[in-house]
Amino acid sequence: VVGAGGGSNDVQWCFSQVKGAIDDDVAEADIISTVEFNHSGELLATGDKGGRVVIFQQEIENKSQPQCRSEYNVYSTFQSHEPEFDYLKSLEIEEKINKIRWLPQKNAAQFLLSTNDKTIKLWKISERDKRPEGYNLKEEDGRYIDPNTVTALRVPVFRPMDLMVEASPRRVFANAHTYHINSISINSDHETYLSADDLRINLWHQEITDRSFNIVDIKPANMEELTEVITAAEFHPHQCNTFVYSSSKGTIRLCDMRASALCDTHSKLFEEPEDPSNRSFFSEIISSISDVKFSHNGRYMMTRDYLSVKIWDLNMESRPVETYQVHEYLRNKLCSLYENDCIFDKFECCWNGNDSVVMTGSYNNFFRMFDRGQRRDVTLEASREGSKPQQVLKPRKVCADGKRKKDEISVDSLDFNKKILHTAWHPQDNVIAVATTNNLYIFQDKVN
Amino acid sequence: MINTMECAVDAQSLISISLRKIHNSRTQRGGIKLHKNLLVSYVLRNARQVYMNEKYAEIYRMQQYEEVMTVCNEIQELNPLDLAEDCEEQSGDCCGNDGVSEPASLCCALLPVSHLTAVQSAHIQAPSACSAPLSLQSDEVCKETEPSFYRSCCAEAYPVSNWDFSTVNNNLHCNKTTVLDLDTHVVTTVENGYLHQDCCASFQQCCQGAQSPAKKRKVDFEYYISDIEEVPDFTPCKRAKFEDCSYANSEHLDTSNISNLISIFGSGFSGLVSRQADFEQALNGQFCSKQALASLGAWTRAIVAF
């Protein structure tokens, strides 16, 4: 049943599960702010605006019922970050989890990094299914035994107990960022990781919390000359010396840490010249890159700006090799989208396991998949209406002009409050996690 | 060149929307978002550019009209009976629109100030110039300008008092346009379509006049910044004061505030950003707004104040 992701045309996506509250009244703390599968795909972590992390675990497949792929159930829930107040600067620090990144598994426990605007934390998630019993000086309920009454000694033994999943903070990496952290990325060396804010990128060792190295600093001497900020950063999946960072100007810089201690000078600069005929008041906003992701094979990277997804070959800096329009029909609506702040939404993007399909979110709870090989794309919707088990998702279509066909949705009836910013693809299987405002949808391909 | 097809007139509303966003961002949880405010400043800059371009086009057209009128007046002095009609036609051709109102009265009103309207590039020709060559010249000029200029040139109705910021304000008669001529350093005001000279003021004086609203704004701006710096919680009375300033209320946004706020943000991503960015140096609000307004000097040469 486990197979590499096929083309989006071959795959029929079915509803599997939905997590989260049903009611329409969304509590702000429940708004999902990040979604991430671990390296095996067995665990799925979400972070929310309230600073909470919820981890779902995929149950072992039920071999007797091959029709049902295994489901994800809640594995652990913990409060990762709390709101803080910086008294020196009179600033409140939001507890919203901006990013979660899983560490590669080294032992029985799982580790992940979670970050808010200012502080990164390393969490250990471990299982406890045994407990020691038979203490000499302690009763089972914890009461102490008078040593004078002990006549014989015994060795405590481990006995099975109900599974308990514990999450404990092992490291806190604080006070290294003046600006808001937007990215964390774990290096393939399994020892270091980077964190990026608007103007700086720091390199950390996973074990050392009291210092980090600043490797990129784009803060100008005079802040009046500020023209761009860092929007995302990621380590190369295999080359531990290489990382990229994207900017609000639509450029991506690839840096090699072997070149110098400070990577302000890039090794490569990826930039596509702007089309002058598309120039508008909002050109700078829509060219700002909201996410950058390396492909699993490390040969390509994908960037997301407001209207499109671009695939870049790391060997070609002059332009992307592929460009996919996510919702080009919004180009004429930029004025309204600016007024209601939607134009600032930061959409993420992701690759499937074999880098053949990419996925990103849109409005009206739509999400889009682009099959690179077959040059096909599909628009699907995450909604409770299509949420019967194994129900196949029907492709959606948005009608840009006035001639709306049956089953099409006109641009003006799109709900811009329902946005899918965060999506994740299982590293091996055709299982995807799609986050609406406060619900997490899990879809799988139809198992025949 | 910004594609003005979409929102040419909306440059003004975009400016007020952008300023409102910047204002609101200061009270948002989590502190000022540097990225978002940088993007907003780009929109502000783009909108201001379009706005300024259109304003310059207006001024240029107005001066073209004044030249024609001047020539007509001179001709009229020579032969008032014959050429008044010609002049009206010419003025209509020059501006290429039908929105000209009260040209005759303008003609009369312009009499005393004919000597003020010289723009270096324009040449007042001989009395016989109230004829094709002059209108051709203005047409050529119209065509030579960028499309956005051209569009403003020919599409806007004259007089400029029609350009009314406040949609709420139906006051049709009270609009003034004050123009600072950069070369002669003379301030002129068009009121109700009547052009008259304000003063043969010195440059400093004109700048004073232009800056006094800025001073008022500076106080508010400083207050605004220092408020954020010192007081973590925003008490209702202070918030009410913001509203008094009509800073946030875009419907009644004073046009002088637009120009001055444009100036403040015009020279770069100053004021707003320097406040957050220089936390490490613990700059206070006073310094930041001074820094912002120090760069105002670069813009005083190009100020069009209402």
Short mmCIF file of C-alpha atoms in Angstrom, two decimals, chain A residues 2 13-20 35-46 54-62 68-77 102 110 390 424-434 440-445:
data_model
loop_
_atom_site.label_atom_id
_atom_site.label_comp_id
_atom_site.label_asym_id
_atom_site.label_seq_id
_atom_site.Cartn_x
_atom_site.Cartn_y
_atom_site.Cartn_z
CA VAL A 2 2.88 2.30 0.64
CA TRP A 13 -7.80 12.28 -3.08
CA CYS A 14 -10.23 11.17 -0.41
CA PHE A 15 -11.23 12.62 2.84
CA SER A 16 -9.74 10.77 5.77
CA GLN A 17 -10.09 12.79 8.96
CA VAL A 18 -10.68 16.25 10.31
CA LYS A 19 -9.40 17.48 13.65
CA GLY A 20 -10.59 20.46 15.55
CA VAL A 35 1.91 21.86 10.36
CA GLU A 36 4.79 19.40 10.02
CA PHE A 37 5.23 15.68 9.48
CA ASN A 38 8.23 14.02 11.09
CA HIS A 39 10.81 12.19 8.97
CA SER A 40 8.98 8.88 8.97
CA GLY A 41 5.53 10.37 8.60
CA GLU A 42 4.34 8.55 11.66
CA LEU A 43 3.94 11.76 13.61
CA LEU A 44 2.18 14.94 12.59
CA ALA A 45 2.66 18.08 14.65
CA THR A 46 0.58 21.25 14.63
CA VAL A 54 -0.59 18.96 19.29
CA ILE A 55 1.07 15.82 17.95
CA PHE A 56 -0.89 13.15 16.13
CA GLN A 57 0.39 9.62 15.64
CA GLN A 58 -0.47 7.29 12.85
CA GLU A 59 -1.73 4.01 14.21
CA ILE A 60 -0.17 0.85 12.95
CA GLU A 61 -2.04 -0.21 9.86
CA ASN A 62 -4.85 -2.59 10.28
CA CYS A 68 -8.80 2.00 5.57
CA ARG A 69 -5.49 3.64 5.78
CA SER A 70 -4.39 4.04 9.30
CA GLU A 71 -5.61 7.07 11.09
CA TYR A 72 -3.90 9.81 12.99
CA ASN A 73 -4.89 10.16 16.61
CA VAL A 74 -3.81 12.57 19.26
CA TYR A 75 -0.51 11.46 20.71
CA SER A 76 0.58 14.38 22.82
CA THR A 77 -0.52 17.91 23.62
CA TRP A 102 11.35 17.61 13.77
CA GLN A 110 11.25 12.12 19.52
CA GLN A 390 -13.28 7.84 1.89
CA ALA A 424 2.20 19.27 4.67
CA TRP A 425 2.86 16.15 2.65
CA HIS A 426 3.79 12.79 4.14
CA PRO A 427 7.43 12.08 3.30
CA GLN A 428 6.62 8.81 1.58
CA ASP A 429 2.92 8.24 1.11
CA ASN A 430 0.14 10.14 -0.54
CA VAL A 431 -1.16 11.48 2.72
CA ILE A 432 -1.54 15.22 3.14
CA ALA A 433 -2.37 17.45 6.07
CA VAL A 434 -4.17 20.66 5.23
CA LEU A 440 -6.74 20.06 10.37
CA TYR A 441 -7.84 17.94 7.43
CA ILE A 442 -6.10 14.74 6.49
CA PHE A 443 -6.58 13.43 2.98
CA GLN A 444 -5.23 10.27 1.41
CA ASP A 445 -5.22 8.81 -2.02
#
